[in-house]
Each structure stands twice: as structure tokens, then as C-alpha cells.
Coordinates of C-alpha atoms and ligand atoms in Angstrom, one line a residue:
X1 CA 159.1 -68.6 10.7
X2 CA 155.5 -68.5 11.5
X3 CA 152.9 -68.9 8.8
X4 CA 151.5 -65.6 7.4
X5 CA 148.2 -66.1 9.0
X6 CA 148.4 -62.8 10.8
X7 CA 147.5 -61.0 7.6
X8 CA 143.8 -60.4 7.2
X9 CA 142.5 -58.9 4.0
X10 CA 139.8 -56.6 4.9
X11 CA 138.6 -55.9 1.4
X12 CA 139.0 -57.3 -2.1
X13 CA 142.4 -57.0 -3.6
X14 CA 141.1 -54.7 -6.3
X15 CA 141.5 -51.9 -3.8
X16 CA 145.0 -52.7 -3.1
X17 CA 146.2 -52.5 -6.7
X18 CA 149.5 -51.1 -5.6
X19 CA 150.5 -54.2 -3.7
X20 CA 149.7 -57.8 -4.0
X21 CA 149.1 -58.7 -0.4
X22 CA 149.5 -62.4 -1.0
X23 CA 153.1 -61.5 -1.6
X24 CA 153.6 -60.1 1.9
X25 CA 156.6 -62.0 3.3
X26 CA 158.3 -62.0 6.6
X27 CA 161.9 -61.0 6.2
X28 CA 163.0 -61.1 9.8
X29 CA 161.4 -61.8 13.2
X30 CA 162.7 -60.9 16.6
X31 CA 160.8 -63.0 19.1
X32 CA 161.5 -61.0 22.2
X33 CA 164.5 -58.8 22.0
X34 CA 166.3 -56.8 19.4
X35 CA 170.0 -56.5 20.0
X36 CA 172.5 -53.9 19.1
X37 CA 175.7 -54.9 17.3
X38 CA 177.9 -54.1 20.3
X39 CA 181.5 -53.2 19.5
X40 CA 182.7 -55.1 22.6
X41 CA 181.4 -56.7 25.8
X42 CA 183.1 -53.9 27.8
X43 CA 181.3 -51.2 25.8
X44 CA 178.0 -53.0 26.3
X45 CA 178.5 -53.4 30.1
X46 CA 179.4 -49.8 30.4
X47 CA 176.2 -48.7 28.6
X48 CA 174.1 -50.7 31.0
X49 CA 176.0 -49.5 34.0
X50 CA 176.1 -45.8 33.1
X51 CA 172.5 -45.4 31.7
X52 CA 169.0 -46.6 32.5
X53 CA 168.8 -48.0 29.0
X54 CA 166.8 -51.3 28.6
X55 CA 166.8 -53.4 25.5
X56 CA 163.1 -54.1 26.2
X57 CA 162.1 -50.5 25.6
X58 CA 163.4 -50.2 22.0
X59 CA 160.8 -49.7 19.3
X60 CA 161.2 -48.7 15.6
X61 CA 159.8 -45.3 14.6
X62 CA 160.8 -44.3 11.1
X63 CA 162.2 -46.3 8.3
X64 CA 164.0 -45.7 5.0
X65 CA 165.4 -48.2 2.5
X66 CA 168.3 -48.4 0.0
X67 CA 168.8 -51.5 -2.1
X68 CA 171.2 -53.0 0.5
X69 CA 170.1 -51.6 3.8
X70 CA 167.1 -50.8 5.9
X71 CA 167.5 -47.7 8.1
X72 CA 165.5 -47.4 11.3
X73 CA 165.2 -44.6 13.8
X74 CA 164.4 -45.9 17.2
X75 CA 162.6 -44.7 20.3
X76 CA 163.3 -46.1 23.7
X77 CA 161.4 -45.2 26.9
X78 CA 164.7 -45.4 28.9
X79 CA 167.0 -43.8 26.4
X80 CA 169.0 -45.3 23.6
X81 CA 172.8 -45.8 23.0
X82 CA 172.1 -45.1 19.3
X83 CA 168.9 -43.8 17.8
X84 CA 169.7 -44.6 14.2
X85 CA 170.6 -48.1 13.0
X86 CA 170.8 -50.2 9.9
X87 CA 170.2 -53.8 9.0
X88 CA 170.7 -55.6 5.7
X89 CA 167.8 -56.0 3.4
X90 CA 168.6 -59.6 3.0
X91 CA 170.8 -61.9 5.0
X92 CA 172.1 -65.4 4.6
X93 CA 172.0 -66.0 8.4
X94 CA 169.0 -67.8 9.9
X95 CA 169.2 -65.4 12.9
X96 CA 167.6 -62.0 12.7
X97 CA 170.2 -59.3 12.3
X98 CA 171.4 -57.1 15.1
X99 CA 171.1 -53.4 14.9
X100 CA 174.2 -51.6 13.6
X101 CA 174.4 -48.0 14.7
X102 CA 174.5 -45.8 11.6
X103 CA 177.0 -44.6 10.4
X104 CA 179.0 -45.8 13.4
X105 CA 179.0 -46.0 17.2
X106 CA 181.3 -43.0 17.2
X107 CA 178.5 -40.9 15.7
X108 CA 176.2 -41.5 18.6
X109 CA 177.5 -39.8 21.7
X110 CA 175.3 -38.0 24.2
X111 CA 175.5 -34.3 24.2
X112 CA 178.4 -34.2 21.7
X113 CA 176.8 -32.0 19.1
X114 CA 178.9 -33.2 16.2
X115 CA 177.1 -36.5 16.5
X116 CA 173.5 -37.7 16.1
X117 CA 171.4 -37.1 19.2
X118 CA 167.9 -38.3 18.5
X119 CA 167.1 -39.5 15.0
X120 CA 163.5 -39.1 13.8
X121 CA 162.1 -39.0 10.2
X122 CA 164.3 -40.6 7.5
X123 CA 164.4 -40.6 3.7
X124 CA 166.6 -42.2 1.1
X125 CA 166.6 -40.1 -2.1
X126 CA 167.3 -41.4 -5.6
X127 CA 170.8 -40.0 -5.6
X128 CA 171.6 -42.6 -2.9
X129 CA 171.6 -40.1 0.0
X130 CA 170.2 -40.8 3.4
X131 CA 168.5 -37.8 5.0
X132 CA 168.1 -37.9 8.7
X133 CA 166.2 -35.6 11.0
X134 CA 167.9 -35.2 14.4
X135 CA 165.7 -33.8 17.2
X136 CA 168.8 -32.6 19.0
X137 CA 169.2 -32.8 22.8
X138 CA 169.6 -30.6 25.9
X139 CA 172.7 -29.0 24.5
X140 CA 172.5 -29.7 20.8
X141 CA 170.3 -28.0 18.3
X142 CA 168.1 -30.0 15.9
X143 CA 169.8 -30.9 12.6
X144 CA 169.4 -32.5 9.2
X145 CA 172.1 -34.9 8.3
X146 CA 172.8 -36.1 4.7
X147 CA 174.9 -39.2 4.2
X148 CA 176.3 -40.5 0.9
X149 CA 175.4 -44.2 1.0
X150 CA 177.5 -45.1 -2.1
X151 CA 180.5 -43.3 -0.8
X152 CA 181.3 -45.0 2.5
X153 CA 178.5 -43.2 4.3
X154 CA 180.4 -40.0 4.1
X155 CA 178.5 -37.0 5.6
X156 CA 177.6 -34.8 2.6
X157 CA 176.0 -32.0 4.6
X158 CA 174.8 -31.3 8.0
X159 CA 172.4 -28.4 8.5
X160 CA 171.9 -27.0 12.0
X161 CA 168.5 -25.5 12.9
X162 CA 168.3 -22.7 15.4
X163 CA 166.0 -24.7 17.7
X164 CA 165.8 -28.0 19.5
X165 CA 163.2 -30.8 19.5
X166 CA 159.8 -31.5 18.0
X167 CA 160.9 -32.7 14.6
X168 CA 158.8 -35.5 13.4
X169 CA 158.9 -36.5 9.7
X170 CA 160.2 -35.2 6.4
X171 CA 159.5 -35.5 2.7
X172 CA 161.8 -34.5 -0.2
X173 CA 160.7 -32.3 -3.1
X174 CA 163.0 -32.5 -6.1
X175 CA 162.7 -29.6 -8.6
X176 CA 164.8 -29.3 -11.8
X177 CA 167.5 -27.4 -9.9
X178 CA 166.8 -27.9 -6.2
X179 CA 166.0 -30.3 -3.4
X180 CA 163.7 -29.2 -0.6
X181 CA 162.9 -31.0 2.6
X182 CA 159.6 -30.3 4.2
X183 CA 159.5 -31.1 7.9
X184 CA 156.8 -31.4 10.4
X185 CA 157.4 -30.1 13.9
X186 CA 154.8 -30.9 16.4
X187 CA 152.9 -28.4 18.6
X188 CA 154.5 -25.5 16.9
X189 CA 152.1 -24.1 14.3
X190 CA 154.6 -24.2 11.5
X191 CA 156.4 -26.5 9.1
X192 CA 160.1 -26.3 8.6
X193 CA 161.5 -25.9 5.1
X194 CA 165.1 -26.7 4.1
X195 CA 166.7 -25.9 0.8
X196 CA 169.7 -28.1 0.0
X197 CA 171.0 -25.7 -2.7
X198 CA 171.2 -22.7 -0.4
X199 CA 171.8 -24.7 2.8
X200 CA 169.2 -22.6 4.4
X201 CA 166.0 -23.3 6.4
X202 CA 163.0 -21.2 7.3
X203 CA 159.6 -21.6 9.0
X204 CA 156.3 -21.7 7.1
X205 CA 153.7 -20.6 9.6
X206 CA 150.4 -22.4 9.5
X207 CA 148.4 -20.2 11.8
X208 CA 146.2 -22.1 14.3
X209 CA 147.3 -25.5 13.1
X210 CA 150.1 -27.9 14.0
X211 CA 150.9 -30.9 11.8
X212 CA 152.4 -34.2 12.7
X213 CA 152.7 -36.5 9.6
X214 CA 153.1 -35.6 6.0
X215 CA 153.2 -37.1 2.5
X216 CA 154.1 -35.6 -0.9
X217 CA 152.3 -36.4 -4.2
X218 CA 154.3 -38.0 -7.0
X219 CA 156.3 -35.9 -9.4
X220 CA 154.2 -36.1 -12.5
X221 CA 151.2 -34.1 -11.1
X222 CA 150.9 -30.6 -9.6
X223 CA 152.7 -31.5 -6.5
X224 CA 150.6 -31.3 -3.3
X225 CA 151.9 -31.6 0.3
X226 CA 149.5 -33.5 2.5
X227 CA 149.6 -32.8 6.2
X228 CA 148.0 -34.8 9.0
X229 CA 147.0 -32.6 11.9
X230 CA 148.4 -33.3 15.3
X231 CA 146.1 -35.5 17.4
X232 CA 143.3 -35.2 14.9
X233 CA 142.0 -37.2 12.0
X234 CA 141.9 -34.1 9.7
X235 CA 143.9 -34.3 6.6
X236 CA 145.1 -31.0 4.9
X237 CA 146.8 -30.2 1.6
X238 CA 148.8 -27.3 0.2
X239 CA 150.4 -26.9 -3.2
X240 CA 154.2 -27.0 -3.1
X241 CA 154.3 -24.0 -5.4
X242 CA 153.5 -21.8 -2.3
X243 CA 156.3 -23.4 -0.4
X244 CA 158.9 -23.2 -3.2
X245 CA 158.1 -19.6 -3.6
X246 CA 159.5 -19.1 -0.1
X247 CA 156.3 -17.8 1.4
X248 CA 156.3 -17.5 5.1
X249 CA 152.6 -18.2 5.8
X250 CA 150.3 -20.8 4.4
X251 CA 146.7 -21.9 5.0
X252 CA 146.5 -25.6 4.1
X253 CA 143.0 -26.7 3.1
X254 CA 141.0 -29.4 4.8
X255 CA 140.5 -32.2 2.3
X256 CA 139.2 -35.2 4.3
X257 CA 139.1 -37.0 7.6
X258 CA 140.6 -40.3 8.4
X259 CA 138.7 -42.5 10.9
X260 CA 141.6 -42.1 13.4
X261 CA 144.6 -39.8 14.0
X262 CA 147.5 -40.9 11.8
X263 CA 151.2 -40.7 12.9
X264 CA 152.7 -41.7 9.6
X265 CA 151.8 -41.3 5.9
X266 CA 153.6 -42.5 2.8
X267 CA 153.0 -42.0 -0.9
X268 CA 153.8 -44.2 -3.8
X269 CA 154.7 -43.2 -7.3
X270 CA 151.1 -43.7 -8.5
X271 CA 149.7 -41.3 -5.9
X272 CA 148.3 -43.9 -3.5
X273 CA 148.8 -42.8 0.1
X274 CA 149.1 -45.1 3.0
X275 CA 148.6 -44.1 6.6
X276 CA 149.2 -45.7 10.0
X277 CA 147.3 -44.7 13.2
X278 CA 148.1 -44.5 16.8
X279 CA 147.3 -47.8 18.6
X280 CA 145.5 -49.2 15.5
X281 CA 146.4 -52.6 14.1
X282 CA 145.7 -51.7 10.5
X283 CA 146.9 -49.2 7.8
X284 CA 144.7 -47.5 5.3
X285 CA 145.1 -46.1 1.9
X286 CA 143.6 -43.3 -0.2
X287 CA 144.0 -43.0 -4.0
X288 CA 144.8 -39.3 -4.2
X289 CA 143.5 -39.2 -7.8
X290 CA 140.0 -39.7 -6.4
X291 CA 138.1 -37.7 -3.8
X292 CA 139.1 -38.6 -0.3
X293 CA 138.0 -42.1 0.7
X294 CA 139.7 -44.3 3.3
X295 CA 140.3 -47.9 2.3
X296 CA 141.6 -50.4 4.8
X297 CA 144.8 -51.9 3.6
X298 CA 146.8 -54.2 5.8
X299 CA 145.7 -55.6 9.1
X300 CA 148.0 -57.4 11.4
X301 CA 146.7 -59.4 14.4
X302 CA 146.2 -57.5 17.7
X303 CA 148.8 -54.9 18.0
X304 CA 148.5 -52.9 21.2
X305 CA 151.5 -50.6 20.9
X306 CA 151.0 -46.9 20.4
X307 CA 153.1 -46.9 17.2
X308 CA 152.7 -50.4 15.7
X309 CA 153.8 -49.8 12.2
X310 CA 156.5 -48.1 10.2
X311 CA 156.8 -48.4 6.5
X312 CA 159.1 -47.3 3.7
X313 CA 159.6 -47.8 0.0
X314 CA 162.4 -46.9 -2.3
X315 CA 163.8 -47.7 -5.7
X316 CA 162.8 -51.4 -5.6
X317 CA 159.1 -52.2 -5.9
X318 CA 158.9 -53.4 -2.3
X319 CA 156.9 -51.9 0.5
X320 CA 158.8 -52.6 3.7
X321 CA 156.8 -52.7 6.9
X322 CA 157.8 -53.1 10.5
X323 CA 155.2 -54.4 12.9
X324 CA 155.8 -54.0 16.6
X325 CA 153.9 -55.6 19.4
X326 CA 154.8 -55.0 23.0
X327 CA 153.2 -58.1 24.5
X328 CA 153.3 -60.8 21.8
X329 CA 155.8 -63.0 20.1
X330 CA 157.3 -62.1 17.8
X331 CA 157.7 -58.7 19.2
X332 CA 159.2 -57.2 16.1
X333 CA 158.7 -58.2 12.5
X334 CA 160.1 -56.9 9.3
X335 CA 157.7 -57.6 6.5
X336 CA 157.9 -57.0 2.8
X337 CA 155.1 -56.6 0.3
X338 CA 155.7 -56.5 -3.4
X339 CA 156.0 -56.2 -6.2
X340 CA 154.2 -52.9 -5.9
X341 CA 155.2 -49.4 -6.7
X342 CA 158.2 -47.2 -5.9
X343 CA 158.0 -44.3 -3.5
X344 CA 156.8 -40.8 -4.6
X345 CA 160.4 -39.8 -5.1
X346 CA 160.5 -41.9 -8.3
X347 CA 158.8 -41.2 -11.5
X348 CA 156.2 -43.9 -11.9
X349 CA 156.5 -43.5 -15.7
X350 CA 160.2 -44.2 -15.8
X351 CA 159.7 -47.7 -14.5
X352 CA 156.4 -49.0 -15.8
X353 CA 157.0 -48.7 -19.5
X354 CA 156.5 -51.4 -22.1
X355 CA 159.0 -54.2 -21.4
X356 CA 162.0 -53.7 -23.6
X357 CA 161.3 -50.0 -24.0
X358 CA 164.8 -48.4 -24.3
X359 CA 165.9 -47.1 -20.9
X360 CA 167.4 -43.9 -22.3
X361 CA 165.6 -43.2 -25.5
X362 CA 162.1 -44.2 -24.4
X363 CA 159.7 -43.1 -21.6
X364 CA 156.1 -43.4 -20.7
X365 CA 153.3 -41.7 -18.8
X366 CA 151.4 -44.9 -18.1
X367 CA 152.3 -48.5 -17.7
X368 CA 153.0 -50.5 -20.9
X369 CA 153.6 -47.4 -23.0
X370 CA 156.8 -46.6 -24.8
X371 CA 157.1 -43.1 -26.1
X372 CA 160.3 -42.0 -27.8
X373 CA 162.5 -39.0 -27.1
X374 CA 163.2 -36.7 -30.0
X375 CA 165.5 -38.4 -32.5
X376 CA 164.3 -42.0 -31.8
X377 CA 161.6 -44.2 -33.1
X378 CA 160.3 -47.8 -33.3
X379 CA 158.2 -49.8 -30.9
X380 CA 161.0 -49.8 -28.3
X381 CA 162.5 -46.5 -29.2
X382 CA 165.7 -48.2 -30.1
X383 CA 165.9 -47.0 -33.8
X384 CA 167.4 -43.6 -34.6
X385 CA 165.7 -41.0 -36.8
X386 CA 167.9 -40.4 -39.8
X387 CA 168.4 -36.8 -41.1
X388 CA 165.1 -35.5 -42.5
X389 CA 165.0 -36.2 -46.3
X390 CA 167.7 -38.8 -46.1
X391 CA 166.9 -41.2 -49.0
X392 CA 169.2 -44.1 -49.1
X393 CA 171.1 -43.7 -45.8
X394 CA 171.0 -45.0 -42.3
X395 CA 171.9 -43.8 -38.8
X396 CA 173.6 -44.9 -35.6
X397 CA 172.7 -41.7 -33.8
X398 CA 169.8 -39.4 -34.5
X399 CA 170.0 -37.1 -37.5
X400 CA 172.8 -39.0 -39.3
X401 CA 172.5 -40.0 -43.0
X402 CA 175.2 -42.6 -43.6
X403 CA 174.9 -43.6 -47.3
X404 CA 174.3 -47.2 -48.3
X405 CA 176.5 -48.6 -51.0
X406 CA 176.1 -46.9 -54.4
X407 CA 174.6 -43.8 -52.9
X408 CA 176.2 -40.5 -52.0
X409 CA 175.4 -36.9 -51.2
X410 CA 174.1 -35.1 -48.0
X411 CA 170.8 -37.0 -48.3
X412 CA 172.3 -40.1 -50.0
X413 CA 170.1 -39.3 -53.0
X414 CA 172.8 -39.4 -55.6
X415 CA 173.7 -42.6 -57.2
X416 CA 177.3 -43.6 -57.0
X417 CA 178.1 -45.4 -60.3
X418 CA 180.8 -47.9 -60.8
X419 CA 184.0 -46.2 -59.8
X420 CA 185.4 -46.5 -63.4
X421 CA 182.6 -44.4 -65.0
X422 CA 184.4 -41.5 -66.7
X423 CA 182.4 -38.6 -65.3
X424 CA 184.0 -36.2 -67.8
X425 CA 182.4 -38.1 -70.7
X426 CA 179.4 -39.6 -69.0
X427 CA 177.1 -39.4 -66.0
X428 CA 175.3 -41.8 -63.5
X429 CA 171.7 -42.6 -64.1
X430 CA 171.4 -45.8 -62.1
X431 CA 173.5 -48.0 -60.0
X432 CA 176.5 -49.1 -62.1
X433 CA 175.0 -47.5 -65.3
X434 CA 177.2 -44.9 -67.0
X435 CA 175.3 -42.8 -69.6
X436 CA 177.7 -41.4 -72.2
X437 CA 177.8 -37.9 -73.7
X438 CA 177.6 -37.7 -77.5
X439 CA 180.9 -38.8 -79.0
X440 CA 181.7 -41.3 -76.3
X441 CA 180.9 -44.9 -75.7
X442 CA 181.7 -48.0 -73.7
X443 CA 180.8 -49.3 -70.2
X444 CA 182.7 -46.5 -68.6
X445 CA 182.2 -43.9 -71.4
X446 CA 186.0 -43.8 -72.0
X447 CA 186.0 -44.8 -75.6
X448 CA 185.6 -42.2 -78.3
X449 CA 183.1 -42.5 -81.2
X450 CA 185.1 -42.4 -84.5
X451 CA 183.7 -40.6 -87.6
X452 CA 180.7 -42.5 -88.9
X453 CA 181.9 -44.9 -91.7
X454 CA 185.5 -44.9 -90.5
X455 CA 186.7 -48.2 -91.7
X456 CA 190.4 -48.8 -91.0
X457 CA 190.9 -45.9 -88.6
X458 CA 190.8 -45.1 -84.9
X459 CA 190.2 -42.0 -82.7
X460 CA 191.5 -40.4 -79.6
X461 CA 188.8 -37.7 -79.7
X462 CA 185.2 -38.0 -81.0
X463 CA 184.7 -38.0 -84.7
X464 CA 188.3 -38.6 -85.6
X465 CA 189.3 -41.2 -88.2
X466 CA 193.1 -41.7 -87.9
X467 CA 194.1 -44.2 -90.5
X468 CA 195.8 -47.4 -89.7
X469 CA 199.0 -48.3 -91.4
X470 CA 198.4 -49.1 -95.0
X471 CA 195.1 -47.1 -95.4
X472 CA 194.2 -43.6 -96.4
X473 CA 191.2 -41.5 -97.3
X474 CA 188.6 -39.7 -95.2
X475 CA 187.2 -42.9 -94.0
X476 CA 190.5 -44.8 -94.2
X477 CA 188.9 -47.1 -96.6
X478 CA 191.5 -46.9 -99.3
X479 CA 194.4 -49.2 -99.4
X480 CA 197.8 -47.7 -99.9
X481 CA 199.5 -48.8 -103.2
Ligands
NAG71 C1 148.9 -62.1 -6.3 O1 149.8 -63.1 -6.5 C2 149.3 -64.4 -6.7 C3 150.4 -65.4 -6.8 O2 151.6 -64.8 -7.2 C4 148.4 -64.4 -7.9 O3 147.8 -65.7 -8.1 C5 147.3 -63.4 -7.8 O4 146.6 -63.3 -9.0 C6 147.9 -62.0 -7.5 N1 146.8 -61.1 -7.3 C7 146.8 -59.8 -7.8 C8 145.6 -59.0 -7.4 O5 147.7 -59.4 -8.5
NAG72 C1 170.8 -59.0 -1.3 O1 170.2 -58.1 -2.1 C2 171.0 -57.4 -3.0 C3 170.2 -56.3 -3.6 O2 169.0 -56.7 -4.1 C4 171.6 -58.3 -4.0 O3 172.5 -57.6 -4.8 C5 172.4 -59.4 -3.2 O4 172.9 -60.4 -4.1 C6 171.5 -60.1 -2.2 N1 172.3 -60.9 -1.4 C7 171.9 -62.1 -1.0 C8 172.8 -62.9 -0.1 O5 170.8 -62.6 -1.3
NAG73 C1 175.5 -25.9 5.7 O1 175.3 -25.2 6.8 C2 175.8 -25.7 8.0 C3 175.4 -24.8 9.2 O2 174.0 -25.1 9.4 C4 177.3 -25.8 7.9 O3 177.9 -26.4 9.0 C5 177.6 -26.7 6.7 O4 179.1 -26.7 6.5 C6 177.0 -26.1 5.5 N1 177.2 -27.0 4.4 C7 177.7 -26.7 3.2 C8 177.8 -27.8 2.2 O5 178.0 -25.6 3.0
NAG74 C1 161.5 -35.1 19.4 O1 161.2 -34.1 20.3 C2 159.9 -34.1 20.9 C3 159.8 -33.1 21.9 O2 159.7 -31.8 21.4 C4 159.5 -35.5 21.4 O3 158.2 -35.5 21.8 C5 159.8 -36.5 20.4 O4 159.5 -37.8 20.9 C6 161.2 -36.5 19.9 N1 161.4 -37.4 18.8 C7 162.5 -38.2 18.8 C8 162.5 -39.2 17.7 O5 163.3 -38.1 19.7
NAG75 C1 143.5 -44.2 -8.7 O1 142.4 -43.6 -9.4 C2 142.6 -43.3 -10.7 C3 141.4 -42.5 -11.3 O2 140.2 -43.3 -11.1 C4 142.8 -44.6 -11.5 O3 143.1 -44.3 -12.9 C5 144.0 -45.3 -10.9 O4 144.2 -46.6 -11.5 C6 143.8 -45.5 -9.4 N1 145.0 -46.1 -8.9 C7 145.1 -47.2 -8.2 C8 146.4 -47.7 -7.7 O5 144.0 -47.8 -7.8
NAG76 C1 167.0 -46.0 -52.6 O1 165.9 -45.1 -52.5 C2 164.9 -45.3 -53.4 C3 163.9 -44.2 -53.2 O2 163.5 -44.1 -51.9 C4 164.3 -46.7 -53.3 O3 163.3 -46.9 -54.3 C5 165.4 -47.7 -53.4 O4 164.9 -49.0 -53.2 C6 166.5 -47.4 -52.4 N1 167.6 -48.3 -52.7 C7 168.2 -49.0 -51.8 C8 169.4 -49.8 -52.1 O5 167.9 -48.9 -50.6
NAG77 C1 190.4 -52.8 -93.2 O1 188.9 -52.9 -93.2 C2 188.3 -54.0 -93.7 C3 186.8 -53.8 -93.8 O2 186.3 -53.4 -92.5 C4 188.7 -55.3 -92.9 O3 188.2 -56.4 -93.5 C5 190.2 -55.3 -92.8 O4 190.7 -56.4 -92.0 C6 190.9 -54.1 -92.4 N1 192.4 -54.1 -92.4 C7 193.1 -53.9 -91.3 C8 194.6 -54.1 -91.6 O5 192.6 -53.6 -90.2

């Protein structure tokens, strides 16, 4: 592994608050070639015999990450046996990994329209699904493929468009009950919208303008779709409300100009956008909460390829970057920067709360905060709210009022006396204290009060004086003869 000397910090780290650049690490390096994970020598030989494919020509285009895998769509100037591949995010081997066609070799067959023809933009959503744009081919229409990563990479949906070619990149917009994909298609003067719920797609015309790359603002704001114009440094924006409303024409507004024409943009969960530019050895950022201002971000030593970088972020706090250099060694690098922020698909708030803040009962709108959902309280939102008015009770779930010892009632506001207190002849005034009605006495108010002055008599009801054997008289004070 080479030292990390290729990283140049153009500006103070304060600008790069989303990522600590000193944490940029090389995950893998491929000095000259990148190899496929060929199923057999025979297969490999056949590919080289039957096609003009050259390993030399491969370069990464788009990238998406899941916790276990990196997905790359590839371009190759002499064709490719598979345009979508995966590599592990970490590996125990000292050799760089080979490219495993995704989901299998079987799913990459030329002009077989039930297979992937030419993968382009990729995205992994928070449900663990991989969305793949497929440019199509001579015979096959363009498609959007959705794979279930947690479920043996099963195809969850495949939507076929009525056209071929031109698909570039996509972003995913999650609403309370829908998932939309917004897709750029170059040179066409429209963007393509796909609704997963209805499994339908339509075109949103953008008269006079074609867009190449795109980025979506994070969930917590009024969502904006940012669009980089084709072969231009102009950056446009449009509110997603217009798109979700299924309008057919839109007029995105010019909001700024990069120094160069970008081919790829990416947003993080705090609204900081990153962009990479054709044939430029750096990426730039813009904090979308502020007026447009381009800040240099990462610079990698001379990169002369047209499309030097790709980047992706997902649920982990890492930003993954591929750097590609035609004429240098290493030719390919996979770099990782972090810890930073998650992608725009994730709620920044959900993950940056006060440490210890309860994962289900707490939330936050800024880092370090811990706000409680209804029914919960405490610094970490891990204490339930008892039923309102509950006096001497506790809860395990919100709105319970489970009485502590000696208390009872809906609100646990009634004292439970000793169990032996006779409630017919007495009542509870304090814990264990039994207050007797007139005519009764004793700890439990179960002894009657005899007639005052009764000497040698007893009672079974108040004020009686039933004489003991050998006595008589009203007060049983007279001895029998
Ligand atoms: C980046 O990380 C290094 C080492 O982990 C640390 O010393 C430095 O303060 C960090 N810089 C920022 C801006 O967080
Ligand atoms: C690779 O990363 C995954 C996810 O972060 C982790 O679960 C796994 O233990 C790691 N494997 C190795 C060999 O480091
Ligand atoms: C979605 O539409 C495609 C045609 O574009 C069809 O092949 C597929 O079965 C549909 N998916 C679902 C889940 O209905
Ligand atoms: C998709 O199609 C266009 C032609 O319309 C082409 O320029 C572009 O390179 C293709 N992208 C991929 C990834 O095949
Ligand atoms: C972006 O700008 C806003 C508004 O000034 C600021 O609060 C926020 O911290 C900035 N974000 C980053 C990552 O610099
Ligand atoms: C019961 O509630 C009263 C009034 O709130 C309080 O003074 C008393 O200490 C409580 N007793 C116990 C055992 O919690
Ligand atoms: C009767 O009452 C007197 C005075 O209270 C007492 O001294 C005496 O023991 C009593 N006799 C009996 C048999 O209870």
C-alpha cells in the first residue's frame, strides 16, 4: 500500500466538516488491471475469442454501497462481459478483489432482454434494495431493476421503459407512501420519473434544457432536486412537489455555476453536495443551506481520465470513492473517507442524536439532541410517562399507572390499609392506619366498644354489656349471691 501522499488538502478542514480527510484510507488498489471473477477458464477464453473486450478498457462509472458490498457499474471502450459488478466492502485477503458480476454471470447476456444490458446509475435504498438503471441495447429497452440485497439478491421488480439508451443517473425520493426514482437522460430535454407504487414511468419535459447529473436534498427540508446541465457548468433546481404532483412540464431554476461541467453529484444527510467534473482531478462541495459557493474538497494527484471519480455513501458514515487513472499506477483505487455523514436517503437526525438517546422513543433534529416521542421522557427518552394524574404509581409503557405498595385506585391515590382493617367498621387514613367508626376499636377496628362503665361484661355489638358468669346489673358490676 502506498502512503496517502496523493491527498492534497486545498482548504482548511473547517470547510470539509462532513468528512475528516485525514481519515481517508485506501481500501483496495489495483496496480494495472482489474479482473473479473471468471466462472471458468473456458468461459474466459470464449469471451476474449468472441468479443473485442479488453480488460484494459474497464473503468468504473457509478457506485452504490450496502454494509457488505460495493456495487459498481462499468464502462469499457471495447464492450464488457458484465456491466454491473460487486466487491466486498472489506476483505481478509491481501490481494485486491476481483469483480463479481451482479447478481450473476447468467444475468449478463448480450441482447437477451431478460438480463442486464448496460448498467448505469445505481442506488441502494434504506430498505436494502439495489436500484439499477439499465441503458438497454440494440434490441432491449432501457429498464430499472430492483434487487433485494437481504433476500439472496432476488429481483423485486423490473420496470421496462418504452425507449432505449441515454440513461445516466438516478436519485430516490421516499414519501410517506411512495418511492419515486428521478432519472436523467442525456440530450433529451426531459427527466424520467418512475413511481414504484404504481410501477409506472413518465417523462417530465424541461423545455430547452437537458440534464446529466442530479442530486436530491435530504429529507428534513423542502426537498429540492438539483440538476447539472449537460456539458455545462450550470446548476438548476426544482422542488420535488412539482414532480410528485405528476406534472408533465417543469422549468428548473438556475441557482449557480460550478467552475466546470460536472458528471456526478451526491448529497449527504446534512445537505452538503459533492460534485466531480470531467477530466478534473478534484471534487468540490457546496453546502446547500447557504447560497451557492463552490468549495474544493478532495484532490488526488494527476488524474487524466475523463471520468476520474465515482463516489457513494450509504447507511454507514463512510464516503466511498473510486479514483481512476489511465496512465498511472495504481490505475484503480477504492478509497474510504469517514466518519462523515450518511447519504441523503437517511434522516440525519435519526443518527446524530445524543449518545444513549433511545433508538425508538427518542429522536432529534440536530446532533447531540434527544427529543422524546409522545409518552416518553427523561434525558434519554427511556422513561415512560405514567397516566396523567397518577399519584403513587409507575409505568412500564406510556400511560400506565401501576400502583406502588399500599396504594390503589385508577390513579393510585387511595391508600391501601393493612389487609386486616375492617372496612365495615373503619376506614383508611394513612398507610397501615385504620380509623374506627364510633362504637368500634382496635388496630383493625374489629372490636366493639362496650357500654361505658361496663365492668364484668363484654359486647358483640357496640354499647352492649353482656354480663360474665357471676355478675349482673346494667354495668355487670354486681356479684351474684
Ligand atoms: C481528524 O482526525 C484526526 C485524527 O483522528 C484528529 O486529530 C483531527 O482533529 C480530526 N479533524 C477534524 C476536523 O475533525
Ligand atoms: C466486514 O464488514 C462487515 C460490516 O461492517 C462486518 O460485519 C464484518 O465483520 C467485516 N468483516 C471483516 C473480515 O472484517
Ligand atoms: C412492473 O411493470 C413491468 C413492466 O414494465 C412488469 O414486467 C412487472 O412485472 C411489473 N412489476 C410488478 C411488481 O407488478
Ligand atoms: C447509455 O446510452 C448513451 C447513449 O444514448 C451512452 O452515451 C451512454 O454511455 C450509455 N451509458 C451506459 C452506462 O451504457
Ligand atoms: C451548512 O450551513 C449551515 C448554515 O450556515 C450550517 O448551520 C451548517 O453547519 C453547514 N453545514 C456544514 C456541513 O458545514
Ligand atoms: C405518594 O404520593 C404522595 C403525594 O404525591 C407523596 O407525598 C408520597 O411520598 C408518595 N408515597 C410513596 C410511597 O411514593
Ligand atoms: C369483675 O370486675 C372487677 C373490677 O373490674 C375485677 O377486679 C374482677 O376480676 C372481675 N371478675 C371477673 C370474674 O372477671
